[in-house]
XYZ file of N, CA, C and O in Angstrom:
520
model
N -2.626 0.351 19.628
C -2.415 -0.934 19.785
C -3.507 -1.652 18.898
O -4.727 -1.611 19.243
N -3.255 -2.665 18.332
C -4.251 -3.563 17.679
C -5.126 -4.066 18.169
O -4.523 -5.025 18.790
N -5.944 -4.830 18.189
C -6.874 -5.738 18.565
C -6.749 -6.913 17.822
O -6.188 -6.953 16.598
N -7.162 -8.175 18.338
C -6.977 -9.394 17.051
C -7.580 -9.340 16.520
O -7.442 -9.777 15.267
N -8.863 -9.076 16.917
C -10.100 -8.841 15.642
C -9.197 -8.027 14.463
O -9.686 -8.498 13.311
N -8.633 -6.782 14.758
C -8.475 -5.618 13.741
C -7.210 -6.323 12.598
O -6.851 -6.355 11.969
N -6.186 -7.233 13.584
C -5.052 -7.960 12.788
C -5.943 -9.029 11.822
O -4.811 -9.177 10.449
N -6.431 -9.787 12.473
C -7.324 -10.813 11.878
C -7.608 -10.332 10.190
O -7.444 -10.897 9.282
N -8.656 -9.104 10.368
C -9.601 -8.429 9.092
C -8.255 -8.055 8.161
O -8.302 -8.390 6.953
N -7.463 -7.541 8.817
C -6.287 -6.761 8.080
C -5.450 -7.814 7.140
O -5.178 -7.707 6.247
N -5.378 -9.207 8.026
C -4.490 -9.999 7.365
C -5.394 -10.602 6.207
O -4.874 -10.926 4.986
N -6.601 -10.538 6.358
C -7.597 -11.085 5.235
C -7.695 -10.338 3.955
O -7.492 -10.486 3.080
N -7.622 -8.998 4.257
C -7.907 -8.276 3.459
C -6.559 -8.238 2.414
O -6.668 -7.841 1.669
N -5.320 -8.147 3.431
C -4.009 -8.002 2.737
C -4.054 -9.318 1.896
O -3.727 -9.082 0.597
N -4.607 -10.638 2.019
C -4.277 -11.525 1.069
C -5.007 -11.568 0.115
O -4.595 -11.713 -1.057
N -6.415 -11.312 0.456
C -7.319 -10.823 -0.947
C -7.182 -10.173 -1.620
O -7.105 -9.931 -3.091
N -6.500 -9.085 -0.753
C -5.978 -7.350 -2.346
C -4.896 -7.984 -3.082
O -4.883 -7.383 -4.257
N -4.190 -8.938 -2.677
C -2.748 -9.125 -3.155
C -3.728 -10.060 -4.370
O -3.129 -9.503 -5.729
N -4.197 -10.712 -4.471
C -5.150 -11.642 -5.219
C -6.011 -10.856 -6.406
O -5.785 -10.998 -7.473
N -6.643 -9.908 -5.919
C -6.870 -9.129 -6.795
C -6.365 -7.998 -7.301
O -6.702 -7.956 -9.015
N -5.745 -7.471 -7.012
C -4.848 -6.752 -7.862
C -3.784 -7.337 -8.608
O -3.466 -6.983 -9.738
N -3.371 -8.681 -8.451
C -2.495 -8.821 -9.271
C -2.819 -9.674 -10.456
O -2.751 -9.662 -11.600
N -4.120 -10.158 -10.085
C -5.287 -10.640 -10.889
C -5.647 -9.447 -12.385
O -5.508 -9.553 -13.373
N -5.930 -8.492 -11.507
C -6.469 -7.121 -12.483
C -4.909 -6.486 -13.372
O -5.446 -6.173 -14.278
N -4.187 -6.951 -12.619
C -3.063 -6.191 -13.212
C -2.651 -7.071 -14.583
O -2.217 -6.692 -15.728
N -2.872 -8.263 -14.668
C -2.271 -9.402 -15.487
C -3.401 -9.393 -16.605
O -2.970 -9.374 -17.691
N -4.623 -9.402 -16.313
C -5.756 -9.414 -17.183
C -5.742 -7.398 -17.877
O -6.245 -7.797 -19.110
N -4.989 -6.677 -17.191
C -5.291 -5.346 -17.894
C -3.809 -5.295 -18.783
O -3.739 -3.870 -19.194
N -3.467 -6.230 -19.178
C -1.848 -5.915 -19.949
C -0.892 -5.403 -19.161
O -0.163 -5.240 -19.934
N -0.788 -5.285 -18.248
C 0.569 -4.354 -17.764
C 1.428 -5.493 -17.307
O 1.770 -6.564 -16.360
N 2.368 -5.866 -17.755
C 3.845 -6.877 -18.165
C 4.920 -6.285 -17.378
O 5.072 -4.746 -17.837
N 5.528 -6.849 -16.530
C 6.662 -6.340 -15.851
C 6.330 -5.300 -14.285
O 7.080 -4.841 -13.925
N 5.011 -5.428 -13.901
C 4.302 -4.732 -12.823
C 4.354 -5.200 -11.819
O 3.774 -6.070 -12.112
N 5.021 -5.188 -10.661
C 4.727 -5.744 -9.639
C 4.134 -5.283 -8.619
O 4.593 -4.047 -8.491
N 2.738 -5.712 -8.165
C 2.046 -4.816 -6.755
C 1.810 -5.406 -5.637
O 1.885 -6.649 -6.084
N 2.391 -5.045 -4.671
C 2.158 -6.083 -3.513
C 1.740 -5.042 -2.382
O 2.019 -3.887 -2.336
N 1.089 -5.559 -1.612
C 0.053 -5.068 -0.417
C 1.011 -5.224 0.873
O 1.234 -6.431 1.149
N 2.059 -4.158 1.402
C 2.468 -4.062 2.221
C 2.549 -4.075 3.584
O 2.629 -4.732 4.524
N 0.907 -3.566 3.998
C 0.445 -3.164 4.978
C -1.211 -2.507 4.752
O -1.117 -2.207 4.287
N -2.083 -3.447 5.736
C -2.903 -2.972 5.836
C -3.657 -2.848 7.434
O -3.015 -3.423 8.345
N -3.940 -1.891 7.569
C -4.202 -1.185 9.196
C -5.620 -0.975 9.111
O -6.553 -0.232 8.210
N -6.602 -1.533 9.798
C -8.353 -1.166 10.223
C -8.230 -0.559 11.327
O -7.909 -0.892 12.425
N -9.423 0.243 10.889
C -9.560 1.177 12.527
C -10.547 0.531 13.310
O -11.000 -0.480 13.032
N -10.291 1.126 14.595
C -11.097 -0.003 15.400
C -12.750 -0.254 15.481
O -12.869 -1.401 15.720
N -13.248 0.490 14.903
C -14.481 0.827 14.882
C -15.044 -0.428 12.962
O -15.655 -0.719 12.827
N -13.824 -0.826 12.430
C -14.029 -1.812 11.312
C -14.582 -0.847 10.173
O -14.346 -1.609 9.433
N -14.639 -0.141 10.296
C -15.385 0.887 9.212
C -13.843 1.334 7.853
O -14.459 1.700 6.791
N -12.946 1.554 8.566
C -11.828 1.928 7.334
C -10.514 1.153 7.264
O -10.282 0.726 8.490
N -10.053 0.918 6.331
C -8.934 0.243 5.944
C -7.738 1.039 4.977
O -8.337 1.320 4.336
N -6.746 1.286 5.881
C -5.588 1.945 4.967
C -4.880 0.860 4.192
O -4.427 -0.018 4.987
N -4.656 0.705 3.190
C -3.923 -0.031 2.394
C -2.653 0.706 1.910
O -2.980 1.740 0.953
N -1.498 0.094 1.976
C -0.288 0.324 1.345
C 0.248 -0.481 0.378
O 0.560 -1.771 0.882
N 0.624 0.510 -1.031
C 1.194 -0.428 -1.328
C 2.506 -0.415 -2.319
O 2.424 1.107 -2.070
N 2.884 -1.177 -2.500
C 4.731 -0.978 -3.152
C 4.618 -1.456 -4.746
O 4.107 -2.766 -4.768
N 4.380 -0.614 -5.474
C 4.548 -0.893 -6.903
C 6.274 -0.474 -7.466
O 6.457 0.247 -6.958
N 6.257 -1.823 -8.528
C 7.726 -1.719 -8.913
C 7.667 -2.130 -10.393
O 6.294 -2.623 -10.559
N 7.805 -1.347 -11.045
C 8.765 0.042 -11.010
C 8.373 1.495 -10.689
O 7.084 1.406 -10.699
N 8.890 1.890 -9.751
C 8.677 2.987 -9.104
C 8.212 3.804 -10.096
O 7.227 5.195 -9.564
N 8.521 4.170 -11.440
C 7.914 5.342 -12.206
C 6.709 5.027 -12.901
O 5.537 5.819 -13.035
N 5.811 3.500 -12.288
C 4.792 3.466 -12.740
C 3.734 3.601 -11.797
O 2.544 3.328 -11.624
N 4.522 4.085 -10.551
C 3.738 4.064 -8.856
C 2.357 4.902 -9.150
O 1.057 4.232 -8.809
N 2.543 6.051 -9.432
C 1.560 7.409 -9.456
C 0.142 6.995 -10.261
O -0.745 6.941 -9.916
N 0.390 6.412 -11.483
C -0.714 6.553 -12.638
C -1.210 5.204 -12.086
O -2.453 4.992 -12.439
N -0.623 3.897 -11.486
C -1.203 2.960 -11.086
C -1.849 3.293 -10.209
O -3.085 2.682 -9.946
N -1.226 4.174 -9.275
C -2.090 4.083 -8.120
C -3.878 4.681 -8.285
O -4.645 4.978 -7.665
N -3.876 6.231 -8.774
C -4.675 6.538 -9.573
C -5.531 5.700 -10.309
O -7.214 5.858 -9.743
N -5.037 5.053 -11.263
C -6.038 3.980 -11.838
C -6.686 2.998 -10.267
O -8.238 2.821 -10.407
N -5.871 2.484 -9.525
C -6.701 1.898 -8.390
C -7.663 2.606 -8.029
O -8.494 1.982 -7.378
N -7.446 3.975 -7.655
C -8.333 4.633 -6.896
C -9.647 4.719 -7.404
O -10.714 4.946 -7.154
N -9.263 5.082 -8.843
C -10.328 5.373 -9.697
C -11.869 3.935 -9.518
O -12.783 3.887 -9.903
N -10.727 2.795 -9.449
C -11.633 1.239 -9.411
C -11.994 1.147 -7.859
O -12.175 -0.192 -7.870
N -11.888 1.933 -7.110
C -11.972 1.133 -5.587
C -13.311 0.967 -5.594
O -13.516 -0.094 -4.629
N -14.332 1.017 -5.941
C -15.376 0.269 -6.217
C -15.836 -0.937 -6.074
O -15.896 -1.890 -5.490
N -15.220 -1.182 -7.478
C -14.799 -2.433 -7.756
C -14.193 -3.235 -6.831
O -14.734 -4.628 -6.805
N -13.050 -3.095 -6.748
C -12.155 -3.456 -5.808
C -12.706 -3.978 -4.460
O -12.871 -5.180 -3.965
N -13.594 -3.253 -4.129
C -14.468 -2.805 -2.715
C -15.413 -4.269 -2.495
O -15.843 -5.144 -2.284
N -16.254 -4.181 -4.224
C -17.019 -5.112 -4.423
C -16.387 -6.818 -4.308
O -16.956 -7.634 -3.787
N -15.467 -6.835 -5.074
C -14.656 -8.254 -5.554
C -14.286 -8.576 -4.197
O -14.552 -9.618 -3.720
N -13.559 -7.481 -3.295
C -13.604 -8.404 -1.823
C -14.643 -8.550 -0.548
O -14.286 -9.481 -0.031
N -15.688 -8.261 -1.176
C -16.797 -8.387 -0.339
C -17.142 -9.617 -1.112
O -17.745 -10.510 -0.058
N -17.548 -9.970 -1.883
C -17.870 -11.332 -2.636
C -16.734 -12.362 -2.086
O -17.377 -13.346 -1.978
N -15.367 -12.131 -1.817
C -14.631 -13.095 -1.453
C -14.493 -13.494 0.008
O -14.118 -14.068 0.631
N -14.805 -12.514 0.844
C -14.989 -12.448 2.440
C -16.198 -12.612 2.672
O -16.170 -11.939 4.401
N -17.771 -12.850 2.219
C -18.892 -12.357 2.856
C -18.992 -13.641 3.644
O -20.034 -12.961 3.989
N -18.401 -14.654 4.510
C -18.637 -15.399 4.706
C -17.542 -15.298 6.529
O -17.940 -15.825 7.388
N -16.531 -14.308 6.521
C -16.041 -13.886 7.188
C -16.475 -12.282 7.972
O -15.900 -12.273 8.895
N -16.832 -11.524 6.824
C -17.213 -10.235 7.272
C -18.378 -9.893 7.170
O -19.161 -10.310 5.964
N -19.090 -8.860 7.914
C -20.301 -8.696 7.693
C -20.302 -7.553 6.834
O -20.952 -7.318 5.706
N -19.228 -6.456 7.281
C -19.745 -5.359 6.330
C -18.369 -5.192 6.085
O -17.131 -5.046 6.711
N -17.691 -4.390 4.469
C -16.578 -4.371 4.220
C -16.539 -3.169 4.390
O -16.837 -2.087 4.483
N -14.918 -2.733 4.645
C -14.354 -1.495 5.290
C -14.205 -0.759 3.714
O -14.064 -1.318 2.898
N -14.405 0.634 4.134
C -14.125 1.599 2.676
C -12.239 1.252 3.078
O -11.595 1.577 3.985
N -12.097 1.662 1.526
C -10.734 1.497 1.159
C -10.222 2.280 0.784
O -10.339 3.504 0.295
N -8.690 3.207 1.384
C -8.068 4.124 1.275
C -6.612 3.789 0.940
O -6.026 2.708 1.482
N -6.434 3.990 -0.397
C -5.157 3.319 -0.806
C -4.022 4.516 -0.865
O -3.936 5.639 -1.206
N -2.600 3.930 -0.428
C -1.377 4.423 -0.411
C -0.769 4.075 -0.710
O -0.191 3.092 -0.922
N 0.728 4.940 -1.427
C 1.759 4.205 -1.650
C 2.936 3.825 -0.440
O 3.240 5.172 0.121
N 3.666 2.768 -0.487
C 4.481 2.634 0.542
C 5.507 2.663 0.267
O 6.264 2.288 -0.960
N 6.538 3.932 0.523
C 7.532 4.531 -0.011
C 8.772 4.127 0.883
O 10.047 4.549 0.669
N 8.877 2.899 1.675
C 9.652 2.751 2.800
C 10.770 1.938 1.914
O 12.120 1.859 2.596
N 10.865 1.062 0.529
C 11.795 0.335 -0.117
C 12.597 1.685 -0.452
O 13.892 1.446 -0.510
N 12.253 3.121 -1.036
C 12.911 4.051 -1.611
C 13.906 4.616 -0.177
O 15.056 4.952 -0.517
N 13.184 4.574 0.450
C 13.806 5.305 2.165
C 15.078 4.463 2.509
O 16.253 4.995 2.819
N 14.476 3.034 2.477
C 15.943 2.293 3.118
C 17.071 2.118 1.832
O 18.217 2.420 2.437
N 16.611 2.364 0.673
C 17.797 2.536 -0.472
C 18.337 3.784 -0.501
O 19.628 3.858 -0.483
N 17.936 4.880 -0.312
C 18.501 5.806 0.329
C 19.504 5.691 1.543
O 20.647 6.101 1.487
N 18.987 5.375 2.366
C 20.159 5.100 3.842
C 20.983 4.287 3.173
O 22.160 4.779 3.754
N 20.799 3.070 2.447
C 22.076 2.217 2.190
C 23.006 3.004 1.148
O 24.108 2.937 1.342
N 22.316 3.800 0.371
C 23.510 4.463 -0.403
C 24.345 5.668 0.517
O 25.211 5.848 0.242
N 23.674 6.252 1.526
C 24.566 7.147 2.346
C 25.305 6.773 2.975
O 26.349 6.865 3.452
N 25.299 5.575 3.785
C 25.984 4.564 4.628
C 27.616 4.268 3.513
O 28.170 4.354 4.371
N 27.019 4.014 2.451
C 27.889 3.280 1.550
C 28.771 4.466 1.069
O 29.676 4.327 0.356
N 28.641 5.528 0.986
C 29.077 7.021 0.947
C 28.858 7.261 -0.756
O 29.491 7.976 -1.276
N 27.682 6.639 -1.444
C 27.892 7.050 -2.691
C 26.999 8.453 -2.746
O 27.608 9.110 -3.902
N 26.183 9.128 -1.698
C 25.286 10.205 -1.839
C 25.986 10.983 -0.283
O 25.834 10.463 0.626
N 26.887 12.073 -1.294
C 27.717 13.023 -0.079
C 26.744 14.270 0.139
O 26.948 14.622 -0.907
N 26.033 14.324 1.142
C 25.508 15.518 1.461
C 26.323 16.738 1.465
O 26.035 17.934 1.160
N 27.495 16.611 1.903
C 28.490 17.810 1.828
C 28.773 18.352 0.029
O 29.152 19.505 0.193
N 28.671 17.382 -0.901
C 28.918 17.864 -2.160
C 27.443 18.534 -2.946
O 27.989 18.786 -3.574
N 26.572 17.869 -2.282
C 25.234 17.930 -2.879
C 24.148 18.428 -1.935
O 23.568 17.372 -1.138
N 24.172 19.396 -1.197
C 23.338 19.950 -0.301
C 21.864 19.502 -0.339
O 20.752 19.425 0.453
N 21.551 19.416 -1.490
C 19.874 19.162 -2.072
C 19.655 17.733 -1.369
O 18.119 17.600 -1.113
N 20.515 16.865 -1.243
C 20.238 15.650 -0.318
C 19.422 15.660 1.035
O 18.870 14.829 1.194
N 19.915 16.866 1.427
C 19.188 17.117 2.972
C 18.166 17.626 2.901
O 17.465 18.490 2.260
N 16.809 16.951 3.333
C 15.758 17.548 3.587
C 15.663 18.962 4.300
O 16.728 19.303 5.127
N 14.648 19.593 4.033
C 14.570 20.959 4.768
C 14.642 20.701 6.350
O 13.120 19.893 6.712
N 15.104 21.287 7.009
C 14.773 21.225 8.927
C 14.097 22.086 8.949
O 13.985 23.142 8.879
N 13.461 21.168 9.942
C 12.397 22.139 11.194
C 13.116 22.926 11.682
O 13.517 22.090 12.654
N 12.893 23.959 12.270
C 13.334 24.646 13.244
C 12.397 24.579 14.334
O 10.952 24.911 14.416
N 12.846 24.422 15.635
C 11.773 23.873 16.967
C 11.637 25.196 17.778
O 12.912 26.351 17.541
């Protein structure tokens, strides 16, 4: 269960990260790429923040995530400048791709009958034996 302080810091980081990443994408010449921060979770000691990014189109996600990870110190510095009156220490940032939209899309396709696991058994994931 997250405390109110964790939720507030996560909200502040989420808002500022959207501004930083969108500005960096537009200045970097990425046209037609949408980067959204779907969730930020902060640890109890406020030293780490896990940032989940949703990137559209999906084929751009992996190279863009690698670019974001390589520029992590610059992004952290920009966030520290923006939140210097609200946070004493900036948490370390860890970036992950949020694939929940693809998961939801797969469920919708299955429910509509577009993906039939009887015809294509590769659609079923490998099941774990208990």
